[in-house]
Amino acid sequence: MSATLERGINAFKEHLDAPIASFFSSCVHCGLCADACLFYTETGDPQYTPIHKLEPLRRVWEQEYTLWGLFKKAIGLARPLTDKDLEDWVPLLYNSCTLCGRCSMVCPVGNDLVYMIRKAREGMSASGNAPEGVKGAAKRTIEIGSPMGVRLPALKAQAKHVEKDTGLSVPFDQEGVEYLVMMSSMEIMNYPEYLEAIVRIFHQAGKSWTLSSEAFEATNAGIQIGSSDIARDIVSRIVTAAEKLKVKTVISPECGHAYTALRWEGANLIKRPFTFQVQHIIEVLDELREQGLLKTEGMEEEKLTFHDPCQLVRRGGVIQQPRNLMNLVASHFVEMNDSGKMNWCCGAGGGVSANEDADEIKMKAFNRKKEQLEELKVDGLVTACANCRIQLEEGMEEYEMELPVYGLTEMLAEHLVKDK
Amino acid sequence: MSTRKPSSSPAPGSVGEYLRAQGISRRGFLKFCTATASMMALSPAFVPRLVEALEKAPRPSVIWLSFQECTGCTESLTRSHAPTVEGLIFDAISLDYHHTLQAASGEAAELAREEAMKENWGKYVLVVDGSIPLGNPGFSTIAGISNVDMLMDTAKGAAAIVSVGTCAAYGGLPQADPNPTGAVSVQDLIKDKPIINVPGCPPIPVVITGVLAHFLAFGLPELDELNRPKVFYGQNIHDRCYRRPFYERGQFAETFDDEGAKKGWCLYKLGCKGPTTYNACATTKWNQGASFPIESGHGCLGCSEPRFWDGGSFYKALSVPTGDLGQTAGYALAAGGAVGIAAGLLARQKKAQAVKDHETVTVNDLHKGEHS
Amino acid sequence: MMTPIEQIDIKIEPFEQNTGNILPTLHQIQHALSALLKSDQTTSIDINAMPFAPGEKQTLKDTLSTGEVTATLNALGKSHIYETQYAGVWWIEHYNSHEHSVGQFIEVTWIPELLKSQAEDVQAGLERLLATL
Amino acid sequence: MSGAEFLLWVRGPAFDMAMAIFLFGLLLRFLEIFLLGRKTDLSVARGNAMAGGVRTMFTRFLPADKNSFQRSAFTIVAGYVFHIGLLVALFLFVPHIELIKATVGIGWPGLPTPIVDFFTAMTLIALIAVLFHRLTHPVLKFLSTGEDYLVWAVTFIPLLTGYMAYHHLFFEYAWLLGMHILSVEILLIVFPFTKLMHTFTLFLSRWYQGAMAGHKGVQS
């Protein structure tokens, strides 16, 4: 056994727990998870059946943690996991899974498949079996501070632009404010409108907020690659900054897995509860709306729909809030078939967008979204995840569709009541 | 209407001749055959064939041996014996030895047996009731001859053997657990003769005579895998039971004195073994067709089936296991708990070890073969 | 001495028991009657071979009721033979010399075979008569 | 061995043995699962884990939504038919209830036998259809292991032998009943060491997923 394989198996053994043992005990190979997975539905290739992606993890569970499996291993009926096995499973555990969790929702015995995939990636990453693209993103996040290599000066430059455009200041490292606003590098690089929207909305709402020059990047390649150690490092920066600035709330940007990393995994990664709360920007905006602090005027007249980011909705529990906000500014808001917690993933989450090996299959997977949109015949698409937004734009380009994609926060900012 | 001619006279020494000699009219003979056919569970359409066969059938010599038994079988038979119609069958045979019924005893009786055997060697019918003790031959002897010796000796010249009653057929009560006498059945000992089993504790009398009548008229009846004549044992009690519709409807007596019992509902839950018991009780019935156990409100015990004494309580439903699960379950759960906890703790320990062995993964460790 | 079973006072309480075998028997009789008319074919039904609940046999008997002919036979015990209300349908019950029932039949025929004088008996009677003359 | 002796053996020692292995295995498997442990979630809950867990234990009896149902209609419908049929045959057939009453001590009213018979026939047909589906559907064919077919067989055979016993098909009743009981005993023995365990663990799995989702405020 090679040292890396050993490390991988050790990671599987560390992360196997009672829920996973129960899940594997319950699976009857009914195949329903395949019908819920866009990588299967759009390719028709049975190897993309979600439960099959977990075969290496299942084998370690059976062979290490069940008496029956130990017996099978003793009499030579069980095949121990090999380096080759793990290598063969890279395309299944990374390229063709966005951790969207749709399979978990349909499993009749209640198996949380995506919970298991997340754990399986621990062993994959520890054994050196993560795709190069994701490895690179993780490395850049740790070494440079952002998966796309964005550094503080870039953000500062963008802040300057925003200040110039709005006439409002962009606060950095302000202690004792209510909100610490996090960014995703995608927003810094591709969607500068986001920061501008934040500035204007908080100004109108009269809320104090700040950016941190020590931790502005919320995305977490450690979660995507499935390494708790790396994810912990990345989260810790934000925790340190938030605690240093004594903020009440850290706001996750319009990015799905950044929200998961902060909101649900963060405290577990650092092994202690946070001293601040974590909210997604959409949650914050809906709270402001409720409190009457988000005053808008005018409505979008176009027929618009909302693409649910998986980590925000199904895996995050922020389901009604984006709809409240949509209804605030869009007069012709329509739901997609399978909306809300049963949404279909854009096809590029969970590290897929950072993984060049998955470029082809992620475009195939996008076909699902394309069909949904064609069925709906909308004039525009709104979402609340920069990663989804990139995939949606690239996908539509690939399939030659002409449909504008908006970020929900920006759309709201556009309808803010103008200062007198 | 066609001209009718008297049939030719019956063969000399035949059953027909015997009956005629008894002054029985042709009408009487026809009635006898009709009743016999019914007794043999034959369709009335078979009556003419039976008439013909019985007229010609020779009267066989019968030797009846009783071993470890309670005389219930003989009682059952003689209860319905002459001068009834079915009793005639019994009269039509030449019962040359039956130590319970015959006047002679001791050596004279045994002499009669030996003579009958010699005279009819290879042709006589051997009827046996009772099981044979092998534990110690002295457990049961007749005139100083052990049961097993007498059986083996008498069987040699028999044309066929009829094992009457569950003891002779399967071992019966003497063989029930723990079988102190080492009782065995006739068919356990004799393998080279045709054996007809007429089980029952006791067998229905008309079934005994029916089997004899069949043997007289048509020779060996068709037998099932347990050597029982299919005509009598072809269907189980449950299938022919008049209470079957209640079973189908799910109406069951829960106790012997509840409303269901009073309404005559199915006795399955009270342990009726009708579904696994093959006998003619449900149609032939007992006491001249008066009733049978189920009709009297008690479930079938399955008395005509092998080892019916050892099948658990007579009052346990057929689907219920015969043993007492309580203790087994207790041991099993204790063992499962102990092994489960051991296995679980082993797994926990392995997991703890894995956590201890964990080497922090850094971005520089994400490649194969590389190790920080 | 033991009381013979027929002297024990048994009271059968009527209760709702029904094997459902009466109706099929009546249908069988109906088909047998048609066959008798059409092709002279006779049928004999062995009542004892059918599962009946207590009282059902009586119900069947009551349904068929009695007709014009009643006969009693004296051969090896009595036999009661009567035509039911449906001509051609005969109810025959045989008893042994102890008056125990030994068989019950329904015959669908012009006249039950047993009622006819038997050639052998006629022959024997003739011989007896000749001997007296 | 005669049918009666065979029946005696399956109702006696064989049943005890099978039941012992079943109970032993069941407890073993549950302890193996539970003792593996689980970390407490340190993130701030949005919803109620307990409520989510209980909810999911029951909601997963139904398809997630209409579209999911339509996408997997055959599997779901056939699955319902044979599971419901199995439950009816197992728990509403009077002789089975008697068995349960005798071993566990609780009983309940059963259904008329022709109804149970109908459900059994339906279940047999559904199981054959399910097997055919498994052998032909690309995903199922790909996923299926020997164990899947074994589990199918040990589920199918008790139903088949039960059906045969009821209708007295091909063998003498004592043999049929004996084979039926024996096949159930085989099922009991195999049960704890195969995915038949899902019968019990599905509630646990649903609980875990439901609780994790409930913690996040999602109804899973």
Coordinates of N, CA, C and O in Angstrom, one line a residue, chain A residues 145-278:
Chain A
G145 N -4.6 33.7 -1.3 CA -5.7 34.3 -0.5 C -7.0 34.1 -1.3 O -8.1 34.4 -0.7
S146 N -7.0 33.7 -2.5 CA -8.2 33.6 -3.3 C -8.0 32.5 -4.4 O -6.9 32.4 -4.9
P147 N -9.0 31.7 -4.7 CA -8.8 30.6 -5.7 C -8.4 31.2 -7.1 O -7.8 30.5 -7.8
M148 N -8.9 32.4 -7.4 CA -8.6 32.9 -8.7 C -7.3 33.8 -8.7 O -7.0 34.5 -9.6
G149 N -6.7 33.8 -7.5 CA -5.5 34.6 -7.4 C -5.7 36.1 -7.2 O -4.8 36.9 -7.4
V150 N -6.9 36.5 -6.8 CA -7.2 37.9 -6.6 C -6.5 38.3 -5.3 O -6.6 37.7 -4.2
R151 N -5.9 39.4 -5.3 CA -5.2 39.9 -4.1 C -5.9 41.2 -3.6 O -6.7 41.8 -4.3
L152 N -5.6 41.6 -2.4 CA -6.2 42.8 -1.8 C -6.2 44.0 -2.7 O -7.2 44.7 -2.8
P153 N -5.1 44.4 -3.3 CA -5.0 45.6 -4.2 C -6.1 45.6 -5.2 O -6.7 46.7 -5.5
A154 N -6.5 44.4 -5.8 CA -7.5 44.4 -6.8 C -8.8 44.8 -6.2 O -9.6 45.5 -6.8
L155 N -9.1 44.3 -5.0 CA -10.3 44.6 -4.3 C -10.3 46.1 -4.0 O -11.3 46.8 -4.2
K156 N -9.2 46.6 -3.5 CA -9.1 48.0 -3.1 C -9.4 48.9 -4.4 O -10.1 49.9 -4.3
A157 N -8.8 48.5 -5.5 CA -9.0 49.2 -6.7 C -10.5 49.3 -7.1 O -11.1 50.3 -7.5
Q158 N -11.1 48.1 -6.9 CA -12.6 48.0 -7.2 C -13.4 48.9 -6.3 O -14.3 49.6 -6.7
A159 N -12.9 48.9 -5.0 CA -13.6 49.7 -4.0 C -13.5 51.2 -4.4 O -14.5 52.0 -4.3
K160 N -12.4 51.6 -4.9 CA -12.2 53.0 -5.3 C -13.2 53.4 -6.4 O -13.8 54.4 -6.4
H161 N -13.3 52.5 -7.4 CA -14.3 52.7 -8.5 C -15.7 52.9 -8.0 O -16.4 53.8 -8.4
V162 N -16.0 52.0 -7.1 CA -17.4 52.0 -6.5 C -17.6 53.4 -5.8 O -18.6 54.0 -5.9
E163 N -16.6 53.7 -5.0 CA -16.7 55.0 -4.3 C -16.9 56.2 -5.2 O -17.7 57.1 -5.0
K164 N -16.2 56.1 -6.3 CA -16.3 57.2 -7.3 C -17.7 57.2 -7.9 O -18.3 58.2 -8.0
D165 N -18.2 56.0 -8.3 CA -19.5 55.9 -8.9 C -20.6 56.2 -8.0 O -21.6 56.8 -8.5
T166 N -20.5 55.9 -6.8 CA -21.7 56.1 -5.9 C -21.5 57.3 -5.0 O -22.5 57.8 -4.4
G167 N -20.3 57.8 -4.8 CA -20.1 58.9 -3.9 C -20.2 58.4 -2.5 O -20.3 59.3 -1.6
L168 N -20.2 57.2 -2.3 CA -20.3 56.6 -0.9 C -19.0 56.0 -0.6 O -18.3 55.5 -1.5
S169 N -18.6 55.8 0.7 CA -17.3 55.2 1.0 C -17.5 53.7 1.2 O -18.5 53.2 1.6
V170 N -16.4 53.0 0.9 CA -16.4 51.6 1.1 C -15.5 51.3 2.3 O -14.2 51.5 2.2
P171 N -16.1 51.0 3.4 CA -15.3 50.8 4.6 C -14.4 49.6 4.7 O -14.9 48.5 4.3
F172 N -13.2 49.7 5.1 CA -12.3 48.6 5.4 C -11.9 48.5 6.8 O -11.7 49.5 7.5
D173 N -11.9 47.3 7.4 CA -11.4 47.0 8.7 C -12.0 48.0 9.8 O -11.3 48.4 10.7
Q174 N -13.3 48.2 9.7 CA -14.0 49.0 10.8 C -14.4 48.1 11.9 O -15.1 47.1 11.7
E175 N -13.9 48.4 13.1 CA -14.2 47.6 14.2 C -15.6 47.9 14.8 O -16.1 49.0 14.6
G176 N -16.3 46.9 15.3 CA -17.6 47.1 16.0 C -18.8 47.4 15.1 O -19.8 47.7 15.6
V177 N -18.6 47.2 13.8 CA -19.8 47.4 12.9 C -20.7 46.2 13.0 O -20.3 45.1 13.5
E178 N -21.9 46.3 12.4 CA -22.8 45.2 12.4 C -22.4 44.1 11.5 O -22.4 42.9 11.9
Y179 N -22.0 44.4 10.3 CA -21.8 43.4 9.3 C -20.3 43.4 8.8 O -19.8 44.5 8.5
L180 N -19.8 42.2 8.7 CA -18.5 42.0 7.9 C -19.0 41.4 6.6 O -19.5 40.3 6.5
V181 N -18.7 42.1 5.5 CA -19.1 41.7 4.2 C -18.0 40.9 3.5 O -16.9 41.4 3.4
M182 N -18.3 39.7 3.1 CA -17.3 38.8 2.4 C -17.6 38.9 0.9 O -18.7 39.2 0.5
M183 N -16.6 38.6 0.2 CA -16.7 38.6 -1.3 C -16.3 37.3 -1.8 O -15.6 36.5 -1.2
S184 N -16.7 37.0 -3.1 CA -16.1 35.9 -3.8 C -15.3 36.5 -4.9 O -15.6 37.5 -5.4
S185 N -14.2 35.8 -5.2 CA -13.3 36.4 -6.2 C -14.0 36.6 -7.5 O -13.7 37.4 -8.3
M186 N -15.0 35.7 -7.7 CA -15.8 35.8 -9.0 C -16.4 37.2 -9.0 O -16.5 37.8 -10.1
E187 N -16.9 37.7 -7.9 CA -17.6 39.0 -7.9 C -16.6 40.1 -8.0 O -16.9 41.1 -8.7
I188 N -15.4 39.9 -7.5 CA -14.4 40.9 -7.6 C -13.9 41.0 -9.1 O -13.8 42.1 -9.6
M189 N -13.8 39.8 -9.7 CA -13.2 39.8 -11.1 C -14.3 40.1 -12.1 O -14.1 40.9 -13.0
N190 N -15.5 39.4 -11.9 CA -16.5 39.5 -13.0 C -17.7 40.3 -12.8 O -18.3 40.8 -13.7
Y191 N -18.1 40.5 -11.5 CA -19.3 41.2 -11.2 C -19.1 42.3 -10.2 O -19.5 42.3 -9.1
P192 N -18.4 43.4 -10.7 CA -18.2 44.5 -9.7 C -19.5 45.1 -9.3 O -19.5 45.8 -8.2
E193 N -20.6 44.9 -10.0 CA -21.9 45.5 -9.6 C -22.3 45.1 -8.2 O -23.0 45.8 -7.5
Y194 N -21.8 43.9 -7.8 CA -22.2 43.4 -6.5 C -21.8 44.3 -5.4 O -22.6 44.7 -4.5
L195 N -20.5 44.7 -5.4 CA -20.0 45.5 -4.3 C -20.7 46.9 -4.3 O -21.1 47.4 -3.2
E196 N -21.0 47.4 -5.5 CA -21.7 48.7 -5.6 C -23.1 48.5 -5.0 O -23.6 49.4 -4.3
A197 N -23.7 47.4 -5.3 CA -25.1 47.2 -4.7 C -25.1 47.2 -3.2 O -25.9 47.8 -2.6
I198 N -24.1 46.5 -2.7 CA -24.0 46.4 -1.2 C -23.8 47.8 -0.6 O -24.5 48.1 0.4
V199 N -22.9 48.5 -1.2 CA -22.7 49.9 -0.7 C -24.0 50.7 -0.6 O -24.3 51.3 0.4
R200 N -24.7 50.6 -1.7 CA -25.9 51.5 -1.8 C -27.0 51.0 -0.9 O -27.7 51.8 -0.3
I201 N -27.2 49.6 -0.9 CA -28.2 49.1 0.0 C -28.0 49.4 1.4 O -28.9 49.9 2.1
F202 N -26.8 49.2 1.9 CA -26.5 49.4 3.3 C -26.6 50.9 3.7 O -27.0 51.3 4.8
H203 N -26.2 51.7 2.7 CA -26.3 53.1 2.9 C -27.8 53.5 3.1 O -28.1 54.2 4.1
Q204 N -28.6 53.0 2.2 CA -30.0 53.3 2.4 C -30.6 52.8 3.7 O -31.4 53.4 4.3
A205 N -30.2 51.6 4.0 CA -30.8 50.9 5.2 C -30.2 51.5 6.5 O -30.7 51.2 7.6
G206 N -29.1 52.2 6.3 CA -28.4 52.8 7.5 C -27.7 51.8 8.4 O -27.7 51.9 9.6
K207 N -27.2 50.8 7.8 CA -26.5 49.7 8.5 C -25.0 49.9 8.4 O -24.5 50.3 7.4
S208 N -24.3 49.7 9.6 CA -22.9 49.8 9.5 C -22.3 48.5 9.1 O -22.7 47.4 9.4
W209 N -21.2 48.6 8.3 CA -20.6 47.4 7.7 C -19.2 47.7 7.4 O -18.7 48.8 7.4
T210 N -18.5 46.6 7.1 CA -17.1 46.8 6.7 C -16.6 45.6 5.8 O -17.2 44.5 5.8
L211 N -15.5 45.9 5.1 CA -14.8 44.8 4.5 C -13.5 44.5 5.4 O -13.2 45.4 6.1
S212 N -12.9 43.4 5.2 CA -11.7 43.1 6.0 C -10.5 43.0 5.0 O -10.6 42.3 4.0
S213 N -9.5 43.7 5.3 CA -8.3 43.6 4.4 C -7.6 42.3 4.6 O -6.8 41.8 3.8
E214 N -7.9 41.6 5.7 CA -7.2 40.4 6.0 C -8.0 39.2 5.5 O -7.4 38.1 5.2
A215 N -9.3 39.3 5.4 CA -10.1 38.2 5.0 C -11.3 38.8 4.2 O -12.2 39.2 4.7
F216 N -11.1 38.8 2.9 CA -12.3 39.3 2.1 C -12.8 38.1 1.2 O -13.9 38.2 0.7
E217 N -12.0 37.1 1.1 CA -12.5 36.0 0.2 C -13.3 35.0 1.0 O -12.8 34.4 1.9
A218 N -14.5 34.7 0.5 CA -15.4 33.8 1.3 C -15.3 32.4 0.7 O -15.7 31.4 1.3
T219 N -15.0 32.3 -0.6 CA -15.0 30.9 -1.2 C -14.0 30.0 -0.5 O -13.0 30.5 0.0
N220 N -14.3 28.7 -0.5 CA -13.5 27.8 0.2 C -13.2 26.6 -0.6 O -14.0 25.6 -0.6
A221 N -12.0 26.6 -1.3 CA -11.7 25.4 -2.1 C -11.4 24.2 -1.3 O -11.5 23.1 -1.8
G222 N -11.2 24.4 0.0 CA -11.0 23.2 0.9 C -12.3 22.4 1.0 O -12.2 21.1 1.1
I223 N -13.4 23.0 1.0 CA -14.7 22.3 1.0 C -14.9 21.6 -0.3 O -15.3 20.4 -0.3
Q224 N -14.5 22.3 -1.4 CA -14.8 21.6 -2.7 C -13.9 20.4 -2.9 O -14.3 19.4 -3.4
I225 N -12.6 20.6 -2.5 CA -11.7 19.5 -2.7 C -12.0 18.4 -1.7 O -11.6 17.2 -1.8
G226 N -12.6 18.8 -0.6 CA -13.0 17.8 0.4 C -11.9 17.6 1.5 O -11.8 16.5 2.0
S227 N -11.2 18.7 1.8 CA -10.2 18.5 2.8 C -10.5 19.4 4.0 O -10.4 20.6 3.9
S228 N -10.9 18.8 5.1 CA -11.2 19.6 6.2 C -10.1 20.4 6.7 O -10.2 21.5 7.2
D229 N -8.9 19.9 6.6 CA -7.7 20.6 7.1 C -7.5 21.9 6.3 O -7.3 23.0 6.9
I230 N -7.6 21.9 5.0 CA -7.5 23.1 4.2 C -8.7 24.0 4.4 O -8.5 25.2 4.5
A231 N -9.9 23.4 4.4 CA -11.1 24.2 4.7 C -11.0 25.0 6.0 O -11.4 26.1 6.1
R232 N -10.4 24.3 7.0 CA -10.3 24.9 8.3 C -9.4 26.1 8.2 O -9.7 27.2 8.8
D233 N -8.3 26.0 7.5 CA -7.3 27.1 7.4 C -8.0 28.3 6.8 O -7.8 29.4 7.2
I234 N -8.8 28.0 5.7 CA -9.4 29.1 5.0 C -10.5 29.8 5.9 O -10.6 31.0 6.0
V235 N -11.3 29.0 6.6 CA -12.4 29.5 7.4 C -11.8 30.3 8.6 O -12.3 31.4 9.0
S236 N -10.7 29.8 9.1 CA -10.1 30.4 10.3 C -9.7 31.9 10.0 O -9.8 32.7 10.9
R237 N -9.3 32.2 8.8 CA -8.9 33.6 8.5 C -10.1 34.5 8.7 O -10.0 35.6 9.3
I238 N -11.3 34.0 8.2 CA -12.5 34.8 8.3 C -12.9 34.9 9.8 O -13.2 36.0 10.3
V239 N -12.8 33.8 10.5 CA -13.1 33.8 12.0 C -12.2 34.8 12.7 O -12.7 35.7 13.5
T240 N -10.9 34.7 12.4 CA -10.0 35.7 13.1 C -10.4 37.1 12.8 O -10.5 38.0 13.7
A241 N -10.6 37.4 11.5 CA -10.9 38.8 11.1 C -12.2 39.2 11.8 O -12.3 40.3 12.3
A242 N -13.2 38.3 11.8 CA -14.6 38.7 12.3 C -14.5 39.0 13.8 O -15.1 39.9 14.3
E243 N -13.7 38.1 14.5 CA -13.6 38.3 15.9 C -12.7 39.5 16.3 O -13.0 40.2 17.3
K244 N -11.7 39.8 15.4 CA -10.9 41.0 15.7 C -11.7 42.2 15.5 O -11.6 43.2 16.3
L245 N -12.6 42.2 14.5 CA -13.4 43.4 14.2 C -14.7 43.4 15.1 O -15.4 44.4 15.0
K246 N -14.9 42.4 15.8 CA -16.0 42.3 16.7 C -17.4 42.5 16.0 O -18.2 43.3 16.5
V247 N -17.5 42.0 14.8 CA -18.8 42.2 14.1 C -19.9 41.3 14.6 O -19.6 40.3 15.3
K248 N -21.1 41.6 14.4 CA -22.2 40.8 14.8 C -22.5 39.7 13.8 O -22.8 38.6 14.2
T249 N -22.4 40.1 12.6 CA -22.7 39.1 11.5 C -21.7 39.1 10.4 O -21.3 40.2 10.0
V250 N -21.4 37.9 9.9 CA -20.6 37.8 8.7 C -21.5 37.5 7.6 O -22.3 36.6 7.7
I251 N -21.4 38.3 6.5 CA -22.3 38.0 5.4 C -21.6 37.3 4.3 O -20.6 37.7 3.7
S252 N -22.2 36.1 4.0 CA -21.7 35.3 2.9 C -22.1 36.0 1.6 O -23.3 36.4 1.5
P253 N -21.3 36.0 0.6 CA -21.6 36.7 -0.7 C -22.6 35.8 -1.5 O -23.0 34.7 -1.0
E254 N -22.9 36.2 -2.7 CA -23.7 35.4 -3.6 C -22.9 34.3 -4.1 O -22.4 34.3 -5.2
C255 N -22.6 33.3 -3.2 CA -21.8 32.2 -3.6 C -22.3 31.0 -2.8 O -22.3 31.1 -1.6
G256 N -22.7 29.9 -3.4 CA -23.3 28.8 -2.7 C -22.4 28.1 -1.7 O -22.7 28.1 -0.5
H257 N -21.3 27.6 -2.2 CA -20.5 26.8 -1.3 C -19.8 27.6 -0.2 O -19.5 27.2 0.9
A258 N -19.6 28.9 -0.5 CA -19.0 29.8 0.5 C -20.0 29.9 1.7 O -19.6 29.9 2.8
Y259 N -21.2 29.9 1.4 CA -22.3 30.0 2.4 C -22.2 28.7 3.2 O -22.2 28.7 4.5
T260 N -22.2 27.5 2.6 CA -22.1 26.2 3.3 C -20.8 26.2 4.2 O -20.9 25.8 5.3
A261 N -19.7 26.7 3.6 CA -18.5 26.6 4.3 C -18.6 27.4 5.6 O -18.1 27.0 6.7
L262 N -19.2 28.6 5.5 CA -19.2 29.5 6.7 C -20.4 29.2 7.6 O -20.2 29.0 8.8
R263 N -21.5 29.0 7.0 CA -22.7 28.8 7.8 C -22.8 27.5 8.5 O -23.2 27.4 9.7
W264 N -22.5 26.4 7.7 CA -22.7 25.1 8.3 C -21.5 24.3 8.7 O -21.5 23.5 9.6
E265 N -20.4 24.5 7.9 CA -19.2 23.7 8.2 C -18.2 24.4 9.1 O -17.5 23.8 9.8
G266 N -18.3 25.7 9.1 CA -17.2 26.5 9.7 C -17.0 26.2 11.2 O -15.9 25.8 11.6
A267 N -18.0 26.2 12.0 CA -17.9 26.0 13.4 C -17.4 24.6 13.6 O -16.6 24.3 14.5
N268 N -17.9 23.6 12.8 CA -17.4 22.2 13.0 C -16.0 22.1 12.6 O -15.2 21.2 13.1
L269 N -15.5 22.9 11.6 CA -14.1 22.8 11.2 C -13.2 23.3 12.3 O -12.2 22.7 12.6
I270 N -13.6 24.5 12.9 CA -12.7 25.0 13.9 C -13.0 24.4 15.3 O -12.4 24.7 16.3
K271 N -14.0 23.5 15.3 CA -14.3 22.7 16.5 C -14.8 23.6 17.7 O -14.6 23.2 18.8
R272 N -15.4 24.7 17.4 CA -16.0 25.5 18.4 C -17.1 26.4 17.8 O -17.0 26.7 16.6
P273 N -18.1 26.7 18.5 CA -19.1 27.6 17.9 C -18.6 29.0 17.6 O -17.6 29.5 18.3
F274 N -19.1 29.6 16.6 CA -18.7 31.0 16.3 C -19.2 32.0 17.3 O -20.2 31.7 18.0
T275 N -18.5 33.1 17.4 CA -19.0 34.2 18.3 C -19.9 35.2 17.6 O -20.3 36.2 18.1
F276 N -20.0 34.9 16.3 CA -20.8 35.8 15.5 C -21.8 35.0 14.7 O -21.7 33.8 14.7
Q277 N -22.8 35.6 14.1 CA -23.7 34.8 13.2 C -23.3 35.0 11.8 O -22.6 35.9 11.4
V278 N -23.7 34.0 11.0 CA -23.4 34.0 9.6 C -24.7 34.1 8.8 O -25.7 33.3 9.1

